[in-house]
Coordinates of C-alpha atoms in Angstrom, one line a residue:
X296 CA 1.3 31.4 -0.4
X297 CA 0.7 29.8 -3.3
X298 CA 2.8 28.4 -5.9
X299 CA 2.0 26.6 -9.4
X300 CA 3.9 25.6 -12.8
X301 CA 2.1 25.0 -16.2
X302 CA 4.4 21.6 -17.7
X303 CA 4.3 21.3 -21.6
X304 CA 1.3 19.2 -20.7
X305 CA -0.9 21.9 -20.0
X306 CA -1.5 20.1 -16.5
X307 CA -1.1 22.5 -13.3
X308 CA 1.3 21.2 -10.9
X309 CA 1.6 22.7 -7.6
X310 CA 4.3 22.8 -4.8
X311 CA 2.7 19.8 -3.1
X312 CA 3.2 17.8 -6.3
X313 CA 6.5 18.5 -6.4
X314 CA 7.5 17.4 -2.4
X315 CA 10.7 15.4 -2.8
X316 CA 11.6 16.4 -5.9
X317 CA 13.1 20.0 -5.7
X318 CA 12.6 23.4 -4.2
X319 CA 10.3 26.0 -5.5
X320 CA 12.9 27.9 -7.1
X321 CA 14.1 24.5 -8.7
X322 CA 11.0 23.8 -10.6
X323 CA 12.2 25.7 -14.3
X324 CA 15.4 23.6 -14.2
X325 CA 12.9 20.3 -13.5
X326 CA 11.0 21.3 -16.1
X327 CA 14.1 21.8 -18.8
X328 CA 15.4 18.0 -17.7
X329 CA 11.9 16.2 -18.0
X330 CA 12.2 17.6 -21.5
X331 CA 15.3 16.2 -22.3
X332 CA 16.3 13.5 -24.6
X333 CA 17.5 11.6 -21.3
X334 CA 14.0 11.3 -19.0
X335 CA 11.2 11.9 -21.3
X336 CA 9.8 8.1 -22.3
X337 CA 8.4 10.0 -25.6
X338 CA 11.9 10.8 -26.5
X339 CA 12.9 7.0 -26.2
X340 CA 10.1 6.5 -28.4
X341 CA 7.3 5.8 -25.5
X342 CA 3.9 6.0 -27.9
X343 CA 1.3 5.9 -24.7
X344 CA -1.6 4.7 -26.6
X345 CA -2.6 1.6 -25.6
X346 CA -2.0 -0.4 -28.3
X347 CA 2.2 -0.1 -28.6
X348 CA 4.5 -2.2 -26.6
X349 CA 6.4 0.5 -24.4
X350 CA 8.7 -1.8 -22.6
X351 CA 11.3 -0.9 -24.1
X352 CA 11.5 2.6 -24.4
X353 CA 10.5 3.0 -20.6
X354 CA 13.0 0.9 -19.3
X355 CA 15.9 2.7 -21.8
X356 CA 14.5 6.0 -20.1
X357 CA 15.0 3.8 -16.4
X358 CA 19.0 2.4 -17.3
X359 CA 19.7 6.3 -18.9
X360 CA 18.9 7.7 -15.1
X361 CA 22.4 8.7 -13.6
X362 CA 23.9 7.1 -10.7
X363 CA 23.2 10.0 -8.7
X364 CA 19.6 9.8 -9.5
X365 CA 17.5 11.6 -12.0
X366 CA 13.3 11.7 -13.5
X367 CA 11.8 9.4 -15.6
X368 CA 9.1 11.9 -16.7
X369 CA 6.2 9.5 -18.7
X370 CA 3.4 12.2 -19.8
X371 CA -0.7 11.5 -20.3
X372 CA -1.2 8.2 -21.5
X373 CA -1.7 4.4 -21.8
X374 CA 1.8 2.4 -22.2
X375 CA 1.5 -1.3 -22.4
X376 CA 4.4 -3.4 -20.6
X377 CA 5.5 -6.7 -20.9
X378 CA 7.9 -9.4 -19.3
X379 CA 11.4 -8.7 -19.1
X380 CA 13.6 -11.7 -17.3
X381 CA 14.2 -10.1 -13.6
X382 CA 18.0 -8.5 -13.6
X383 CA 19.1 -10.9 -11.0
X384 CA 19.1 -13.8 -13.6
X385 CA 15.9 -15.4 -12.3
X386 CA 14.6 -17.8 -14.7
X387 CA 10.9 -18.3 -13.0
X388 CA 9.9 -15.0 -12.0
X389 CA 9.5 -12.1 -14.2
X390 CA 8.9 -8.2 -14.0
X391 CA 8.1 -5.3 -16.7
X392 CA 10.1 -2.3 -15.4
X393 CA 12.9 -2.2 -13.0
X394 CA 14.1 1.5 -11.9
X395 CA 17.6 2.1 -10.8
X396 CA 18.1 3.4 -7.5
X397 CA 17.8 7.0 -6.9
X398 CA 15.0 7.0 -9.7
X399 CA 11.7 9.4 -9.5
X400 CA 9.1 7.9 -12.0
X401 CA 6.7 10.8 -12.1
X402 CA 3.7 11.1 -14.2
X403 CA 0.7 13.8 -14.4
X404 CA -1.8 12.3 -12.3
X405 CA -4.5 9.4 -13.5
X406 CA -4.0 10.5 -17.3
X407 CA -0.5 8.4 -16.7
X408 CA -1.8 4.9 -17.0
X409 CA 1.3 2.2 -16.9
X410 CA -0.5 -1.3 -17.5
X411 CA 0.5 -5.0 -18.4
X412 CA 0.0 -6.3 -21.9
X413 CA -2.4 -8.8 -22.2
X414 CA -1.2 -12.7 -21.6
X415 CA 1.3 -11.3 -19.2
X416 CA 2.1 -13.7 -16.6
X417 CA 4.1 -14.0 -13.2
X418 CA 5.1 -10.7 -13.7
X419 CA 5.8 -7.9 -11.8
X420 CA 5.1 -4.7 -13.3
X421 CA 7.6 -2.6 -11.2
X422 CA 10.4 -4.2 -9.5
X423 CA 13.3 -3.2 -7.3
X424 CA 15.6 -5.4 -5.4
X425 CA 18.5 -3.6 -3.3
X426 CA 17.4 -0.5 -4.8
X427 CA 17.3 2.6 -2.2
X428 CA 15.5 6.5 -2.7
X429 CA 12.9 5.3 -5.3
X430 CA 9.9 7.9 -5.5
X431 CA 6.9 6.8 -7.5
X432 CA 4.5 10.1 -8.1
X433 CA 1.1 11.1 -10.1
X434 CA 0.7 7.8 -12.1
X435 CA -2.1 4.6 -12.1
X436 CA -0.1 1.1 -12.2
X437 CA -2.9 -1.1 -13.8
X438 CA -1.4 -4.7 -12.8
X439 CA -4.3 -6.5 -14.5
X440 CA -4.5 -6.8 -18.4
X441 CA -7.7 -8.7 -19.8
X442 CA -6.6 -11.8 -20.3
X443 CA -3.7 -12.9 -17.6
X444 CA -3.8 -16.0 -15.9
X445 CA -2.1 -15.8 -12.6
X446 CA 0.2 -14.2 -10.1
X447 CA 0.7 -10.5 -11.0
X448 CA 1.8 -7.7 -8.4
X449 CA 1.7 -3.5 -9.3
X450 CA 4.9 -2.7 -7.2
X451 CA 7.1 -5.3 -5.8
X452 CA 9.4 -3.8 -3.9
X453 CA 12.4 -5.8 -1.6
X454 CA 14.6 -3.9 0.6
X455 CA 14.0 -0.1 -0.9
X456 CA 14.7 2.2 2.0
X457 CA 14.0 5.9 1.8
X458 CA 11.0 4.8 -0.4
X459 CA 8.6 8.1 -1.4
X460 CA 4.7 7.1 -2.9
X461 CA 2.6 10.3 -4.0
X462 CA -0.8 9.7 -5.3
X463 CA -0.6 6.6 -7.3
X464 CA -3.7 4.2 -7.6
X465 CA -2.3 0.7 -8.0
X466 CA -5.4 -1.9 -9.4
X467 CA -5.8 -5.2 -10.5
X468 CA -2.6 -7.2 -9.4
X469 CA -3.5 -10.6 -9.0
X470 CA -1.4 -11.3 -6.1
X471 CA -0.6 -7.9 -4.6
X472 CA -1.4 -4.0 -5.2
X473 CA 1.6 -2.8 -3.3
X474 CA 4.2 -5.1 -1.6
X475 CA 7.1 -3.7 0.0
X476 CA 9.3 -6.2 2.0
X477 CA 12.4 -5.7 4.0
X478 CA 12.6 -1.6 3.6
X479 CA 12.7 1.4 6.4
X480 CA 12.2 5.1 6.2
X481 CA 9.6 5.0 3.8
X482 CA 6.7 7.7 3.1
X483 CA 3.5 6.6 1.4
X484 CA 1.1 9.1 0.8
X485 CA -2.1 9.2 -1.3
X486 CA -2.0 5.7 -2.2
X487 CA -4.9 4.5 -3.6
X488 CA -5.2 0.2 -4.1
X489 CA -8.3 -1.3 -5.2
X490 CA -9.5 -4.7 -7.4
X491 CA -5.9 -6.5 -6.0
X492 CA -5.0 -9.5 -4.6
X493 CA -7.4 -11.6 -6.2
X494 CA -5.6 -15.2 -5.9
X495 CA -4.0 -15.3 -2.4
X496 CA -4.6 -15.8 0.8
X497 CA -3.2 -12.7 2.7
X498 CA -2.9 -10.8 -0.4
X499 CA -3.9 -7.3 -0.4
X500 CA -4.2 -3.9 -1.7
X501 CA -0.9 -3.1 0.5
X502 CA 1.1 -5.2 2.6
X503 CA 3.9 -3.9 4.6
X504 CA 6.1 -7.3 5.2
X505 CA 9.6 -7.2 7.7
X506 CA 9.6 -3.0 7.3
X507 CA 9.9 -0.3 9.9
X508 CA 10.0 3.2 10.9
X509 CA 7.8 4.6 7.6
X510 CA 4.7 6.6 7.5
X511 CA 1.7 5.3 5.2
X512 CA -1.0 8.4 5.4
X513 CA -4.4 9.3 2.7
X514 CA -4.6 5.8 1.7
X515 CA -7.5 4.0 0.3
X516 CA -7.9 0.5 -0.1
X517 CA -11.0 -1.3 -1.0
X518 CA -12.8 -3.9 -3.0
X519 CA -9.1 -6.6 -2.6
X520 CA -10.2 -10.1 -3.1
X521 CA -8.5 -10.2 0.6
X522 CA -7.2 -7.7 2.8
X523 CA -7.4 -3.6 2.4
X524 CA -3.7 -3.6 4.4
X525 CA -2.3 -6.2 5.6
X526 CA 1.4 -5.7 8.0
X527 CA 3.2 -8.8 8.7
X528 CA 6.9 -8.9 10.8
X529 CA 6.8 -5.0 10.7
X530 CA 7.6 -2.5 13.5
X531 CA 7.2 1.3 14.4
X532 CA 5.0 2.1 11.7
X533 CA 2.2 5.0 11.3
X534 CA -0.7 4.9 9.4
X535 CA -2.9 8.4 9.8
X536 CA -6.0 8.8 7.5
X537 CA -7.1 4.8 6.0
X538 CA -10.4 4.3 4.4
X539 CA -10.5 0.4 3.5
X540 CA -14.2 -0.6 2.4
X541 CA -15.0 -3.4 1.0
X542 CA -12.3 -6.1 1.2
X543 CA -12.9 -9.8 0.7
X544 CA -11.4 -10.5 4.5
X545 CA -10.3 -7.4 6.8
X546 CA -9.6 -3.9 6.1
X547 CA -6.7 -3.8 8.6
X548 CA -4.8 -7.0 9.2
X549 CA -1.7 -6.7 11.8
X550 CA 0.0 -10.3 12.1
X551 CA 3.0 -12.0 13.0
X552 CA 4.8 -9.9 15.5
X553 CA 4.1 -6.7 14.1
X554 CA 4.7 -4.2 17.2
X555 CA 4.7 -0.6 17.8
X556 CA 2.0 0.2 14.7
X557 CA 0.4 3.2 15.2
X558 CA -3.4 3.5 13.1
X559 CA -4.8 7.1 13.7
X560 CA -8.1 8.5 11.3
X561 CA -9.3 4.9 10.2
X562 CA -12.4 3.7 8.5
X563 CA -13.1 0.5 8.2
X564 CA -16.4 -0.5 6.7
X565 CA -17.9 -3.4 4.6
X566 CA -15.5 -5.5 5.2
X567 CA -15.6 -9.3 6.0
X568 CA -13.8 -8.0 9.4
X569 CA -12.8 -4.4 10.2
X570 CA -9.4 -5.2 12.0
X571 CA -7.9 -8.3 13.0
X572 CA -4.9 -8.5 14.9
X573 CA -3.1 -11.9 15.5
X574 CA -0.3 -13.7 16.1
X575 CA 2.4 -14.3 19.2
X576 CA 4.2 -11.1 19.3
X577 CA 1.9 -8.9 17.8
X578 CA 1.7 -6.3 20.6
X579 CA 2.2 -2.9 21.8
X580 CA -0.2 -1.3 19.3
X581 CA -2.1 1.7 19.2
X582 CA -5.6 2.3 17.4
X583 CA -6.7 5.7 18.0
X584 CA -10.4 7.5 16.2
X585 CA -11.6 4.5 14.4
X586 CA -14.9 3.6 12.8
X587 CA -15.8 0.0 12.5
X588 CA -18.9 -0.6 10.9
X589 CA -21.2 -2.6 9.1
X590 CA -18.6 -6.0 8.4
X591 CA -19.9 -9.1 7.6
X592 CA -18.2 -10.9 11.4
X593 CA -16.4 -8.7 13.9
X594 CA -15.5 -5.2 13.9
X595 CA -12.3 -6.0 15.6
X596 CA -10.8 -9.6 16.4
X597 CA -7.5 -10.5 18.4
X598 CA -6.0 -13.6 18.7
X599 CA -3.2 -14.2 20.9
X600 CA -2.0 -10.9 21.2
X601 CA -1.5 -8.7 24.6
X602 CA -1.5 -5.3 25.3
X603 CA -3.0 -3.5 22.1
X604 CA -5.2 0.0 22.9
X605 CA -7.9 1.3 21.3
X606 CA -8.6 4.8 21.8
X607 CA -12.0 6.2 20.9
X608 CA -14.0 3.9 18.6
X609 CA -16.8 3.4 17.2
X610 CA -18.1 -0.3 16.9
X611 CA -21.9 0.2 15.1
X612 CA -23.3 -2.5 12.9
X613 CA -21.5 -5.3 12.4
X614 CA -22.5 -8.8 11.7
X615 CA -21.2 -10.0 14.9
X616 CA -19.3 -8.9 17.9
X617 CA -18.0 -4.9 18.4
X618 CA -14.7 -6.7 19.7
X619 CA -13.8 -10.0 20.4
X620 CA -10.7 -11.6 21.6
X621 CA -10.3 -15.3 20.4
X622 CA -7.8 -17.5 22.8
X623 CA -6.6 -17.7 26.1
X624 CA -4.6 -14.6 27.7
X625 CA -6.0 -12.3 24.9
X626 CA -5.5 -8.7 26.4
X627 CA -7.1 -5.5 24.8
X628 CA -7.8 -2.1 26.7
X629 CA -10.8 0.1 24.9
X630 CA -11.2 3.5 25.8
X631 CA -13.8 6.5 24.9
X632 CA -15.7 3.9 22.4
X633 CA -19.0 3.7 21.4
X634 CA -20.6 0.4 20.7
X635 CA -24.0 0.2 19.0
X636 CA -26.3 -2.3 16.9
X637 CA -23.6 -5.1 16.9
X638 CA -25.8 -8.3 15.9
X639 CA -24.1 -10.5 18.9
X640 CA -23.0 -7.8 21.3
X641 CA -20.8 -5.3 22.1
X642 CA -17.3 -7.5 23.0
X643 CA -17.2 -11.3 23.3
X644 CA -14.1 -12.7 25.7
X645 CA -12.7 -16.2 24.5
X646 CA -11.7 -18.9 27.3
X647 CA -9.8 -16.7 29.9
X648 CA -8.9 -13.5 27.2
X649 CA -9.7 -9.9 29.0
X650 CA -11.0 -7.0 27.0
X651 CA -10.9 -4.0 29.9
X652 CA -13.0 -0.9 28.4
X653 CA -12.1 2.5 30.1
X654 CA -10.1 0.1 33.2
X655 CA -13.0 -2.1 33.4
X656 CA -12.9 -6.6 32.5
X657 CA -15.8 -7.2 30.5
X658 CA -15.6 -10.3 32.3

């Protein structure tokens, strides 16, 4: 059964737009509060047209939200933020907009345009410290006005459990699309992170640093000065339905101990490196219906990892090896794969690395 709602905006939004914000038979009362002096940013005086410093009437709409949360409804438009001096009394680190916890910031889909003003600098645009059951829905967080310098993020986010992401494109951060550090329980959904991490080594369109037990699924990441995704110290994670294309280094990079990530439904094309997973500790993981094709190097590298699986593959075109492990006691075990028009062969084993297809040592 279907079920839809015509906002004041004259944008259709359907039941799936509105997952984790109400019930169906909740969505009239959502639709009286979003018009309410209290959550609408064009009631704080919000002007949306590119030109306007909003700053400050989106972040009164952010402190007005109630401690038992509440919507910070921001309609079709361009709004222009600047620095603010981070809540915590930092002095050399600076963000636009910091939501309150308990906050949905929801917009109408790619018409919602939240960007930096130009000659921002270390800044980042959305930023929540200690700050749990933050949803983030139908908006575009432009991190990248014309004329900034250095060192700008789209969502910095430390230590938000219970965090929800629904279709938002996040573009242009210097440093970072997406970084989320320290947080559990999250659900990321119809993310879509391109033209980030241009400044950085291990920068990326999304990186998942020290989190666990979330769910990341129809995301896209491409054209990153570094990585498409990139988890570092992170645990029990899935990841179902990734297209990264496109990225300065890999499309998937799994590092520093990260265990127990699950990838299902992944694409990873164009690439300097498909997937790269390194690092003592980083073990345990599952890869399962991948493509891996056409990267500059290797479609899939390990290095000094043990005991990751791949399950049904496909390894075609790349620059150099299908798979390769890179040091000593590498272990990877391949299984329904197809390899096919790798430049320097199907798998490459390092020094005394194993890389078993279907039970097999390629040795």
């Amino acid at each position: 059964m279907e079920n839809s709602h015509t906002w004041v905006t004259k944008e259709t939004i359907t039941a799936d737009k509105l997952n984790g914000l109400a019930e169906l038979d909740g969505v009239n009362e959502i639709e009286d509060r979003l018009n309410t002096q209290s959550l609408n940013v064009k009631n704080f005086g919000a002007i949306g047209d590119g030109i306007a410093d909003d700053t400050g009437p989106i972040q009164a709409a952010l402190d007005a939200v109630p401690e038992n949360g509440g919507i910070v409804y921001i309609p079709a438009g361009t709004y222009l933020v600047d620095q603010q001096k981070l809540r915590d009394g930092s002095t050399d680190t600076y963000g636009a907009l910091f939501p309150k916890p308990n906050t949905t910031m929801l917009g109408v889909g790619p018409s919602t345009i939240i960007q930096l003003a130009d000659g921002t600098t270390k800044v980042d645009l959305i930023y929540a410290k200690n700050t749990p059951n933050l949803k983030f829905i139908d908006l575009t967080i432009d991190a990248g006005p014309r004329n900034t310098p250095y060192w700008t993020t789209g969502l910095q986010l430390d230590t938000v459990d219970n965090l929800v992401i629904r279709d938002v494109t996040v573009t242009r951060g210097n440093i970072e699309g997406v970084y989320l550090y320290n947080s559990t329980n999250f659900d990321i959904k119809g993310l879509h992170t391109h033209d980030n991490g241009a400044w950085q080594d291990d920068a990326s369109g999304l990186h998942l640093d020290s989190d666990h037990n979330g769910v990341v699924s129809n995301i896209i990441s491409h054209n990153n000065g570094f990585h498409g995704v990139i988890i570092s110290s992170s645990w029990e994670i899935v990841i179902n339905n990734i297209t990264a294309h496109h990225n300065g280094w890999q499309g998937l990079h799994i590092q520093t101990g990260s265990n127990k990530i699950q990838v299902t439904n992944g694409s990873f094309t164009n690439n300097s490196r498909g997937i790269y997973i390194k690092d003592w500790g980083t073990d345990n993981n599952l890869l399962s219906n991948i493509v891996v094709a056409s990267n500059a190097y290797d479609g899939v590298l390990t290095w000094v990892t043990y005991n990751n699986i791949i399950n049904g593959m496909q390894a075609l075109n790349n620059g150099e090896y299908g798979v390769e492990t890179g040091v000593n006691d590498d272990t990877i075990y391949i299984y329904a794969s197809i390899f096919k028009n790798n430049t320097l062969g199907d798998t490459h084993e390092v020094d005394n690395s194993h890389i078993y297809i279907n039970g097999l040592d390629e040795a």
